[in-house]
Amino acid sequence: MSDAGDAGSVVKRGDDIAYGPVEAAGGLSKGVLLDGSDGAPTFAMRRFELEPGAEVPRHTNAIEHEQYVLAGEYVVGIGDEERTVSAGDTLLIPPGVEHWYRNERDEPGAFICAVPNGDDAIELVE
């Protein structure tokens, strides 16, 4: 349950966030922590979980992504580079840049992703 506070603030309990699968990527689930529906005027904050063995295909987004790795260790490809990331790492993925994810470990990975509110065009790269 979310609680509206003074001056439009919102507090949500982690247990109240609903997670659902991301269609383009088996083994990836997403929960929206905050967005415009909560009164957030500028950014949406989402939490993703990447199951062991999961892969997110190469794709681009029309908007920037800022990410903070919460748990696990997984590979992120950005442009022409692949990097292994783990808890505490941060990433900036500029708009239009190809990126992908691969979890080669036995434990799930999790990250927070902040994006501007509004429409996003996602394009899979073959």
Short mmCIF file of N, CA, C and O in Angstrom, two decimals:
data_model
loop_
_atom_site.label_atom_id
_atom_site.label_comp_id
_atom_site.label_asym_id
_atom_site.label_seq_id
_atom_site.Cartn_x
_atom_site.Cartn_y
_atom_site.Cartn_z
N MET A 1 0.85 -1.17 0.00
CA MET A 1 0.00 0.00 0.00
C MET A 1 0.90 1.24 0.00
O MET A 1 1.89 1.28 0.69
N SER A 2 0.54 2.23 -0.77
CA SER A 2 1.31 3.47 -0.76
C SER A 2 0.61 4.47 0.14
O SER A 2 -0.60 4.46 0.29
N ASP A 3 1.42 5.28 0.75
CA ASP A 3 0.91 6.32 1.63
C ASP A 3 1.28 7.67 1.05
O ASP A 3 2.45 7.94 0.79
N ALA A 4 0.28 8.53 0.83
CA ALA A 4 0.55 9.89 0.39
C ALA A 4 0.89 10.71 1.62
O ALA A 4 0.23 10.63 2.64
N GLY A 5 1.96 11.45 1.53
CA GLY A 5 2.40 12.25 2.65
C GLY A 5 2.23 13.73 2.38
O GLY A 5 1.54 14.15 1.46
N ASP A 6 2.88 14.52 3.20
CA ASP A 6 2.84 15.96 3.04
C ASP A 6 3.46 16.36 1.73
O ASP A 6 4.39 15.73 1.23
N ALA A 7 2.94 17.41 1.15
CA ALA A 7 3.48 18.01 -0.08
C ALA A 7 3.56 17.01 -1.23
O ALA A 7 4.44 17.09 -2.07
N GLY A 8 2.66 16.01 -1.25
CA GLY A 8 2.62 15.07 -2.35
C GLY A 8 3.64 13.96 -2.28
O GLY A 8 3.83 13.23 -3.24
N SER A 9 4.31 13.77 -1.16
CA SER A 9 5.28 12.68 -1.03
C SER A 9 4.55 11.35 -1.01
O SER A 9 3.37 11.27 -0.69
N VAL A 10 5.26 10.28 -1.37
CA VAL A 10 4.68 8.94 -1.42
C VAL A 10 5.66 7.97 -0.78
O VAL A 10 6.86 8.06 -1.01
N VAL A 11 5.14 7.06 0.01
CA VAL A 11 5.94 5.98 0.57
C VAL A 11 5.24 4.67 0.21
O VAL A 11 4.05 4.51 0.48
N LYS A 12 5.96 3.77 -0.43
CA LYS A 12 5.43 2.46 -0.77
C LYS A 12 6.26 1.40 -0.07
O LYS A 12 7.47 1.52 0.01
N ARG A 13 5.61 0.36 0.38
CA ARG A 13 6.30 -0.78 0.98
C ARG A 13 6.76 -1.71 -0.13
O ARG A 13 6.04 -1.94 -1.11
N GLY A 14 7.95 -2.26 0.01
CA GLY A 14 8.49 -3.16 -1.00
C GLY A 14 7.60 -4.35 -1.28
O GLY A 14 7.50 -4.82 -2.41
N ASP A 15 6.93 -4.85 -0.25
CA ASP A 15 6.05 -6.00 -0.42
C ASP A 15 4.80 -5.68 -1.25
O ASP A 15 4.11 -6.58 -1.70
N ASP A 16 4.51 -4.39 -1.42
CA ASP A 16 3.32 -3.98 -2.16
C ASP A 16 3.58 -3.77 -3.65
O ASP A 16 2.66 -3.46 -4.40
N ILE A 17 4.82 -3.95 -4.10
CA ILE A 17 5.16 -3.75 -5.51
C ILE A 17 4.84 -5.04 -6.27
O ILE A 17 5.31 -6.12 -5.91
N ALA A 18 4.05 -4.91 -7.32
CA ALA A 18 3.72 -6.07 -8.16
C ALA A 18 4.78 -6.21 -9.25
O ALA A 18 5.17 -5.23 -9.88
N TYR A 19 5.23 -7.44 -9.45
CA TYR A 19 6.21 -7.75 -10.49
C TYR A 19 5.55 -8.57 -11.58
O TYR A 19 4.69 -9.40 -11.30
N GLY A 20 5.98 -8.32 -12.81
CA GLY A 20 5.47 -9.09 -13.94
C GLY A 20 6.57 -9.35 -14.93
O GLY A 20 7.60 -8.66 -14.95
N PRO A 21 6.38 -10.35 -15.78
CA PRO A 21 7.40 -10.68 -16.78
C PRO A 21 7.53 -9.59 -17.83
O PRO A 21 6.57 -8.89 -18.14
N VAL A 22 8.74 -9.47 -18.38
CA VAL A 22 8.99 -8.58 -19.51
C VAL A 22 8.92 -9.45 -20.76
O VAL A 22 9.68 -10.41 -20.90
N GLU A 23 7.99 -9.15 -21.65
CA GLU A 23 7.69 -10.03 -22.79
C GLU A 23 8.88 -10.33 -23.68
O GLU A 23 9.04 -11.45 -24.14
N ALA A 24 9.72 -9.36 -23.95
CA ALA A 24 10.82 -9.54 -24.91
C ALA A 24 11.98 -10.34 -24.34
O ALA A 24 12.91 -10.67 -25.07
N ALA A 25 11.95 -10.65 -23.04
CA ALA A 25 13.10 -11.30 -22.41
C ALA A 25 12.65 -12.31 -21.38
O ALA A 25 12.20 -11.94 -20.31
N GLY A 26 12.79 -13.60 -21.69
CA GLY A 26 12.46 -14.63 -20.73
C GLY A 26 13.38 -14.55 -19.52
O GLY A 26 14.58 -14.35 -19.66
N GLY A 27 12.81 -14.65 -18.33
CA GLY A 27 13.60 -14.63 -17.11
C GLY A 27 13.84 -13.24 -16.55
O GLY A 27 14.57 -13.08 -15.59
N LEU A 28 13.21 -12.23 -17.15
CA LEU A 28 13.33 -10.85 -16.65
C LEU A 28 11.97 -10.41 -16.16
O LEU A 28 10.97 -10.55 -16.87
N SER A 29 11.92 -9.90 -14.93
CA SER A 29 10.67 -9.36 -14.41
C SER A 29 10.88 -7.93 -13.95
O SER A 29 12.00 -7.52 -13.64
N LYS A 30 9.77 -7.17 -13.95
CA LYS A 30 9.84 -5.73 -13.64
C LYS A 30 8.75 -5.35 -12.66
O LYS A 30 7.61 -5.80 -12.78
N GLY A 31 9.12 -4.51 -11.70
CA GLY A 31 8.17 -3.88 -10.80
C GLY A 31 8.36 -2.38 -10.86
O GLY A 31 9.49 -1.89 -10.83
N VAL A 32 7.28 -1.64 -10.98
CA VAL A 32 7.36 -0.18 -11.02
C VAL A 32 7.30 0.33 -9.58
O VAL A 32 6.30 0.14 -8.89
N LEU A 33 8.38 0.94 -9.14
CA LEU A 33 8.46 1.45 -7.77
C LEU A 33 7.76 2.79 -7.65
O LEU A 33 6.99 3.02 -6.72
N LEU A 34 8.02 3.70 -8.57
CA LEU A 34 7.38 5.01 -8.62
C LEU A 34 7.31 5.46 -10.07
O LEU A 34 8.24 5.20 -10.85
N ASP A 35 6.25 6.17 -10.42
CA ASP A 35 6.16 6.78 -11.74
C ASP A 35 5.12 7.89 -11.70
O ASP A 35 4.66 8.28 -10.62
N GLY A 36 4.72 8.36 -12.86
CA GLY A 36 3.76 9.45 -12.95
C GLY A 36 2.45 9.16 -12.25
O GLY A 36 1.80 10.07 -11.73
N SER A 37 2.04 7.90 -12.20
CA SER A 37 0.78 7.56 -11.52
C SER A 37 0.85 7.79 -10.02
O SER A 37 -0.18 7.87 -9.35
N ASP A 38 2.06 7.89 -9.49
CA ASP A 38 2.26 8.19 -8.06
C ASP A 38 2.45 9.69 -7.83
O ASP A 38 2.68 10.11 -6.70
N GLY A 39 2.45 10.46 -8.92
CA GLY A 39 2.68 11.90 -8.81
C GLY A 39 4.12 12.30 -9.05
O GLY A 39 4.47 13.47 -8.91
N ALA A 40 4.99 11.34 -9.41
CA ALA A 40 6.39 11.67 -9.72
C ALA A 40 6.40 12.46 -11.03
O ALA A 40 6.04 11.92 -12.07
N PRO A 41 6.82 13.71 -11.01
CA PRO A 41 6.68 14.56 -12.20
C PRO A 41 7.70 14.30 -13.30
O PRO A 41 7.43 14.60 -14.47
N THR A 42 8.85 13.75 -12.99
CA THR A 42 9.93 13.72 -13.97
C THR A 42 10.43 12.32 -14.29
O THR A 42 10.69 12.00 -15.45
N PHE A 43 10.60 11.47 -13.29
CA PHE A 43 11.23 10.17 -13.49
C PHE A 43 10.35 9.02 -13.02
O PHE A 43 9.54 9.17 -12.12
N ALA A 44 10.60 7.85 -13.64
CA ALA A 44 10.04 6.59 -13.18
C ALA A 44 11.19 5.76 -12.63
O ALA A 44 12.29 5.77 -13.18
N MET A 45 10.93 5.06 -11.54
CA MET A 45 11.93 4.17 -10.95
C MET A 45 11.35 2.76 -10.96
O MET A 45 10.25 2.53 -10.45
N ARG A 46 12.11 1.84 -11.55
CA ARG A 46 11.66 0.46 -11.66
C ARG A 46 12.72 -0.47 -11.08
O ARG A 46 13.90 -0.13 -11.08
N ARG A 47 12.29 -1.65 -10.63
CA ARG A 47 13.22 -2.67 -10.14
C ARG A 47 13.08 -3.88 -11.04
O ARG A 47 11.97 -4.35 -11.29
N PHE A 48 14.21 -4.37 -11.56
CA PHE A 48 14.22 -5.53 -12.43
C PHE A 48 14.93 -6.69 -11.74
O PHE A 48 15.89 -6.47 -10.99
N GLU A 49 14.46 -7.90 -12.02
CA GLU A 49 15.10 -9.11 -11.54
C GLU A 49 15.45 -9.96 -12.75
O GLU A 49 14.60 -10.23 -13.60
N LEU A 50 16.72 -10.38 -12.82
CA LEU A 50 17.24 -11.17 -13.94
C LEU A 50 17.59 -12.55 -13.40
O LEU A 50 18.56 -12.73 -12.67
N GLU A 51 16.77 -13.53 -13.76
CA GLU A 51 16.95 -14.90 -13.25
C GLU A 51 18.22 -15.54 -13.80
O GLU A 51 18.71 -15.15 -14.86
N PRO A 52 18.76 -16.56 -13.10
CA PRO A 52 19.91 -17.28 -13.63
C PRO A 52 19.61 -17.82 -15.04
O PRO A 52 18.53 -18.35 -15.28
N GLY A 53 20.56 -17.65 -15.95
CA GLY A 53 20.41 -18.11 -17.32
C GLY A 53 19.62 -17.18 -18.22
O GLY A 53 19.52 -17.42 -19.42
N ALA A 54 19.05 -16.11 -17.68
CA ALA A 54 18.23 -15.20 -18.48
C ALA A 54 19.10 -14.34 -19.40
O ALA A 54 20.24 -14.00 -19.07
N GLU A 55 18.53 -14.02 -20.54
CA GLU A 55 19.18 -13.12 -21.49
C GLU A 55 18.16 -12.10 -21.99
O GLU A 55 17.04 -12.47 -22.32
N VAL A 56 18.57 -10.85 -22.04
CA VAL A 56 17.76 -9.78 -22.61
C VAL A 56 18.39 -9.46 -23.95
O VAL A 56 19.58 -9.17 -24.03
N PRO A 57 17.63 -9.53 -25.05
CA PRO A 57 18.22 -9.32 -26.37
C PRO A 57 18.72 -7.90 -26.59
O PRO A 57 18.31 -6.97 -25.88
N ARG A 58 19.60 -7.77 -27.58
CA ARG A 58 20.10 -6.44 -27.97
C ARG A 58 18.90 -5.56 -28.35
O ARG A 58 18.03 -5.98 -29.11
N HIS A 59 18.92 -4.36 -27.80
CA HIS A 59 17.85 -3.43 -28.11
C HIS A 59 18.32 -2.00 -27.88
O HIS A 59 19.38 -1.78 -27.30
N THR A 60 17.53 -1.07 -28.34
CA THR A 60 17.77 0.35 -28.07
C THR A 60 16.50 0.92 -27.45
O THR A 60 15.41 0.37 -27.61
N ASN A 61 16.67 2.01 -26.76
CA ASN A 61 15.55 2.76 -26.19
C ASN A 61 15.69 4.22 -26.64
O ASN A 61 16.80 4.71 -26.83
N ALA A 62 14.57 4.89 -26.76
CA ALA A 62 14.58 6.30 -27.15
C ALA A 62 14.98 7.21 -25.99
O ALA A 62 15.29 8.38 -26.21
N ILE A 63 14.98 6.67 -24.78
CA ILE A 63 15.28 7.48 -23.60
C ILE A 63 16.48 6.91 -22.85
O ILE A 63 16.82 5.74 -22.97
N GLU A 64 17.12 7.76 -22.07
CA GLU A 64 18.27 7.33 -21.26
C GLU A 64 17.82 6.40 -20.14
O GLU A 64 16.66 6.42 -19.73
N HIS A 65 18.76 5.59 -19.64
CA HIS A 65 18.53 4.71 -18.49
C HIS A 65 19.68 4.92 -17.52
O HIS A 65 20.84 4.88 -17.91
N GLU A 66 19.35 5.12 -16.26
CA GLU A 66 20.35 5.09 -15.19
C GLU A 66 20.04 3.88 -14.34
O GLU A 66 18.90 3.66 -13.96
N GLN A 67 21.07 3.07 -14.07
CA GLN A 67 20.84 1.84 -13.34
C GLN A 67 21.80 1.71 -12.16
O GLN A 67 22.94 2.17 -12.22
N TYR A 68 21.30 1.05 -11.11
CA TYR A 68 22.09 0.74 -9.92
C TYR A 68 21.89 -0.75 -9.63
O TYR A 68 20.75 -1.20 -9.44
N VAL A 69 22.98 -1.50 -9.61
CA VAL A 69 22.92 -2.95 -9.39
C VAL A 69 22.74 -3.22 -7.89
O VAL A 69 23.54 -2.78 -7.06
N LEU A 70 21.68 -3.95 -7.58
CA LEU A 70 21.36 -4.29 -6.19
C LEU A 70 21.94 -5.62 -5.74
O LEU A 70 22.35 -5.77 -4.59
N ALA A 71 21.92 -6.62 -6.64
CA ALA A 71 22.30 -7.97 -6.23
C ALA A 71 22.78 -8.77 -7.43
O ALA A 71 22.44 -8.47 -8.57
N GLY A 72 23.55 -9.80 -7.14
CA GLY A 72 24.02 -10.70 -8.17
C GLY A 72 25.17 -10.14 -8.97
O GLY A 72 25.75 -9.11 -8.64
N GLU A 73 25.51 -10.88 -10.01
CA GLU A 73 26.56 -10.49 -10.94
C GLU A 73 26.11 -10.95 -12.32
O GLU A 73 25.69 -12.11 -12.48
N TYR A 74 26.14 -10.06 -13.30
CA TYR A 74 25.69 -10.40 -14.64
C TYR A 74 26.43 -9.55 -15.65
O TYR A 74 27.12 -8.59 -15.31
N VAL A 75 26.30 -9.93 -16.92
CA VAL A 75 26.99 -9.24 -18.01
C VAL A 75 26.03 -8.23 -18.63
O VAL A 75 24.87 -8.53 -18.89
N VAL A 76 26.55 -7.02 -18.84
CA VAL A 76 25.80 -5.98 -19.55
C VAL A 76 26.62 -5.58 -20.76
O VAL A 76 27.81 -5.27 -20.65
N GLY A 77 26.00 -5.63 -21.93
CA GLY A 77 26.63 -5.13 -23.13
C GLY A 77 26.10 -3.74 -23.41
O GLY A 77 24.89 -3.51 -23.34
N ILE A 78 27.00 -2.81 -23.66
CA ILE A 78 26.62 -1.44 -24.02
C ILE A 78 27.48 -1.04 -25.20
O ILE A 78 28.71 -1.01 -25.09
N GLY A 79 26.83 -0.76 -26.34
CA GLY A 79 27.59 -0.43 -27.53
C GLY A 79 28.43 -1.62 -27.95
O GLY A 79 27.91 -2.71 -28.15
N ASP A 80 29.75 -1.43 -28.05
CA ASP A 80 30.65 -2.51 -28.48
C ASP A 80 31.33 -3.23 -27.31
O ASP A 80 32.19 -4.07 -27.53
N GLU A 81 30.97 -2.89 -26.07
CA GLU A 81 31.64 -3.46 -24.90
C GLU A 81 30.71 -4.31 -24.07
O GLU A 81 29.52 -4.03 -23.96
N GLU A 82 31.27 -5.37 -23.46
CA GLU A 82 30.57 -6.15 -22.44
C GLU A 82 31.30 -5.98 -21.13
O GLU A 82 32.54 -6.02 -21.11
N ARG A 83 30.54 -5.80 -20.07
CA ARG A 83 31.13 -5.67 -18.74
C ARG A 83 30.35 -6.53 -17.76
O ARG A 83 29.14 -6.65 -17.86
N THR A 84 31.08 -7.10 -16.82
CA THR A 84 30.43 -7.81 -15.72
C THR A 84 30.18 -6.80 -14.61
O THR A 84 31.10 -6.08 -14.21
N VAL A 85 28.94 -6.73 -14.16
CA VAL A 85 28.56 -5.80 -13.10
C VAL A 85 28.08 -6.57 -11.89
O VAL A 85 27.63 -7.71 -12.00
N SER A 86 28.19 -5.94 -10.73
CA SER A 86 27.73 -6.56 -9.49
C SER A 86 27.22 -5.47 -8.56
O SER A 86 27.31 -4.28 -8.85
N ALA A 87 26.69 -5.90 -7.41
CA ALA A 87 26.06 -4.99 -6.46
C ALA A 87 26.94 -3.77 -6.18
O ALA A 87 28.14 -3.90 -5.94
N GLY A 88 26.33 -2.61 -6.28
CA GLY A 88 27.01 -1.35 -6.02
C GLY A 88 27.46 -0.63 -7.29
O GLY A 88 27.80 0.55 -7.24
N ASP A 89 27.44 -1.33 -8.44
CA ASP A 89 27.83 -0.69 -9.69
C ASP A 89 26.69 0.17 -10.23
O ASP A 89 25.51 -0.13 -10.01
N THR A 90 27.05 1.23 -10.95
CA THR A 90 26.07 2.10 -11.60
C THR A 90 26.35 2.16 -13.09
O THR A 90 27.49 2.02 -13.52
N LEU A 91 25.31 2.37 -13.87
CA LEU A 91 25.43 2.41 -15.33
C LEU A 91 24.61 3.58 -15.87
O LEU A 91 23.53 3.87 -15.35
N LEU A 92 25.11 4.18 -16.92
CA LEU A 92 24.35 5.15 -17.71
C LEU A 92 24.28 4.59 -19.12
O LEU A 92 25.32 4.33 -19.74
N ILE A 93 23.08 4.40 -19.61
CA ILE A 93 22.88 3.94 -20.98
C ILE A 93 22.19 5.09 -21.72
O ILE A 93 21.01 5.36 -21.48
N PRO A 94 22.93 5.77 -22.59
CA PRO A 94 22.35 6.92 -23.31
C PRO A 94 21.25 6.49 -24.27
O PRO A 94 21.21 5.33 -24.70
N PRO A 95 20.37 7.40 -24.65
CA PRO A 95 19.32 7.06 -25.61
C PRO A 95 19.92 6.58 -26.93
O PRO A 95 20.95 7.11 -27.38
N GLY A 96 19.30 5.57 -27.53
CA GLY A 96 19.71 5.09 -28.84
C GLY A 96 20.90 4.15 -28.86
O GLY A 96 21.26 3.65 -29.92
N VAL A 97 21.51 3.87 -27.71
CA VAL A 97 22.68 3.01 -27.66
C VAL A 97 22.24 1.56 -27.46
O VAL A 97 21.44 1.26 -26.56
N GLU A 98 22.75 0.64 -28.29
CA GLU A 98 22.43 -0.78 -28.14
C GLU A 98 22.90 -1.28 -26.78
O GLU A 98 24.01 -0.95 -26.34
N HIS A 99 22.07 -2.11 -26.15
CA HIS A 99 22.48 -2.75 -24.89
C HIS A 99 21.72 -4.05 -24.72
O HIS A 99 20.71 -4.30 -25.36
N TRP A 100 22.26 -4.93 -23.86
CA TRP A 100 21.72 -6.25 -23.62
C TRP A 100 22.24 -6.75 -22.28
O TRP A 100 23.17 -6.18 -21.71
N TYR A 101 21.64 -7.82 -21.77
CA TYR A 101 21.99 -8.38 -20.47
C TYR A 101 22.06 -9.90 -20.58
O TYR A 101 21.31 -10.51 -21.33
N ARG A 102 22.92 -10.50 -19.75
CA ARG A 102 23.05 -11.96 -19.72
C ARG A 102 23.47 -12.37 -18.31
O ARG A 102 24.49 -11.91 -17.80
N ASN A 103 22.69 -13.22 -17.69
CA ASN A 103 23.03 -13.71 -16.35
C ASN A 103 23.57 -15.12 -16.46
O ASN A 103 22.81 -16.07 -16.64
N GLU A 104 24.88 -15.27 -16.35
CA GLU A 104 25.54 -16.56 -16.47
C GLU A 104 25.73 -17.23 -15.11
O GLU A 104 26.32 -18.31 -15.04
N ARG A 105 25.27 -16.62 -14.06
CA ARG A 105 25.49 -17.12 -12.70
C ARG A 105 24.32 -17.98 -12.23
O ARG A 105 23.28 -18.07 -12.88
N ASP A 106 24.50 -18.58 -11.06
CA ASP A 106 23.47 -19.42 -10.46
C ASP A 106 22.51 -18.65 -9.56
O ASP A 106 21.56 -19.23 -9.04
N GLU A 107 22.78 -17.38 -9.34
CA GLU A 107 21.90 -16.57 -8.50
C GLU A 107 21.32 -15.43 -9.33
O GLU A 107 21.91 -14.99 -10.31
N PRO A 108 20.13 -14.96 -8.95
CA PRO A 108 19.50 -13.88 -9.72
C PRO A 108 20.26 -12.56 -9.55
O PRO A 108 20.96 -12.35 -8.57
N GLY A 109 20.10 -11.71 -10.54
CA GLY A 109 20.60 -10.35 -10.46
C GLY A 109 19.41 -9.41 -10.28
O GLY A 109 18.29 -9.75 -10.66
N ALA A 110 19.66 -8.26 -9.70
CA ALA A 110 18.59 -7.28 -9.52
C ALA A 110 19.17 -5.89 -9.67
O ALA A 110 20.31 -5.64 -9.26
N PHE A 111 18.39 -5.01 -10.28
CA PHE A 111 18.84 -3.64 -10.42
C PHE A 111 17.67 -2.66 -10.43
O PHE A 111 16.55 -3.02 -10.77
N ILE A 112 17.97 -1.45 -10.03
CA ILE A 112 17.05 -0.32 -10.10
C ILE A 112 17.34 0.38 -11.42
O ILE A 112 18.50 0.57 -11.79
N CYS A 113 16.29 0.79 -12.12
CA CYS A 113 16.44 1.53 -13.37
C CYS A 113 15.56 2.78 -13.29
O CYS A 113 14.36 2.68 -13.06
N ALA A 114 16.18 3.93 -13.45
CA ALA A 114 15.44 5.19 -13.47
C ALA A 114 15.44 5.73 -14.90
O ALA A 114 16.47 5.72 -15.57
N VAL A 115 14.26 6.15 -15.35
CA VAL A 115 14.09 6.69 -16.70
C VAL A 115 13.17 7.90 -16.63
O VAL A 115 12.37 8.04 -15.70
N PRO A 116 13.26 8.77 -17.63
CA PRO A 116 12.31 9.88 -17.68
C PRO A 116 10.88 9.34 -17.89
O PRO A 116 10.69 8.34 -18.58
N ASN A 117 9.92 10.00 -17.27
CA ASN A 117 8.52 9.65 -17.51
C ASN A 117 8.17 9.88 -18.97
O ASN A 117 8.79 10.71 -19.64
N GLY A 118 7.18 9.19 -19.45
CA GLY A 118 6.70 9.40 -20.81
C GLY A 118 6.95 8.21 -21.69
O GLY A 118 7.36 7.14 -21.24
N ASP A 119 6.69 8.41 -22.96
CA ASP A 119 6.82 7.32 -23.93
C ASP A 119 8.26 6.95 -24.20
O ASP A 119 9.14 7.79 -24.18
N ASP A 120 8.46 5.67 -24.49
CA ASP A 120 9.76 5.14 -24.84
C ASP A 120 9.58 4.21 -26.02
O ASP A 120 8.71 3.34 -25.99
N ALA A 121 10.37 4.40 -27.05
CA ALA A 121 10.35 3.49 -28.20
C ALA A 121 11.47 2.48 -28.02
O ALA A 121 12.65 2.85 -27.99
N ILE A 122 11.10 1.20 -27.87
CA ILE A 122 12.08 0.12 -27.72
C ILE A 122 12.18 -0.59 -29.06
O ILE A 122 11.17 -0.96 -29.65
N GLU A 123 13.41 -0.77 -29.52
CA GLU A 123 13.63 -1.43 -30.80
C GLU A 123 14.61 -2.58 -30.63
O GLU A 123 15.73 -2.37 -30.17
N LEU A 124 14.17 -3.80 -30.96
CA LEU A 124 15.08 -4.95 -30.91
C LEU A 124 16.06 -4.87 -32.06
O LEU A 124 15.70 -4.48 -33.18
N VAL A 125 17.31 -5.26 -31.79
CA VAL A 125 18.37 -5.24 -32.79
C VAL A 125 18.66 -6.68 -33.17
O VAL A 125 18.90 -7.52 -32.30
N GLU A 126 18.65 -7.01 -34.44
CA GLU A 126 18.88 -8.39 -34.86
C GLU A 126 20.34 -8.66 -35.09
O GLU A 126 21.13 -7.84 -35.30
#
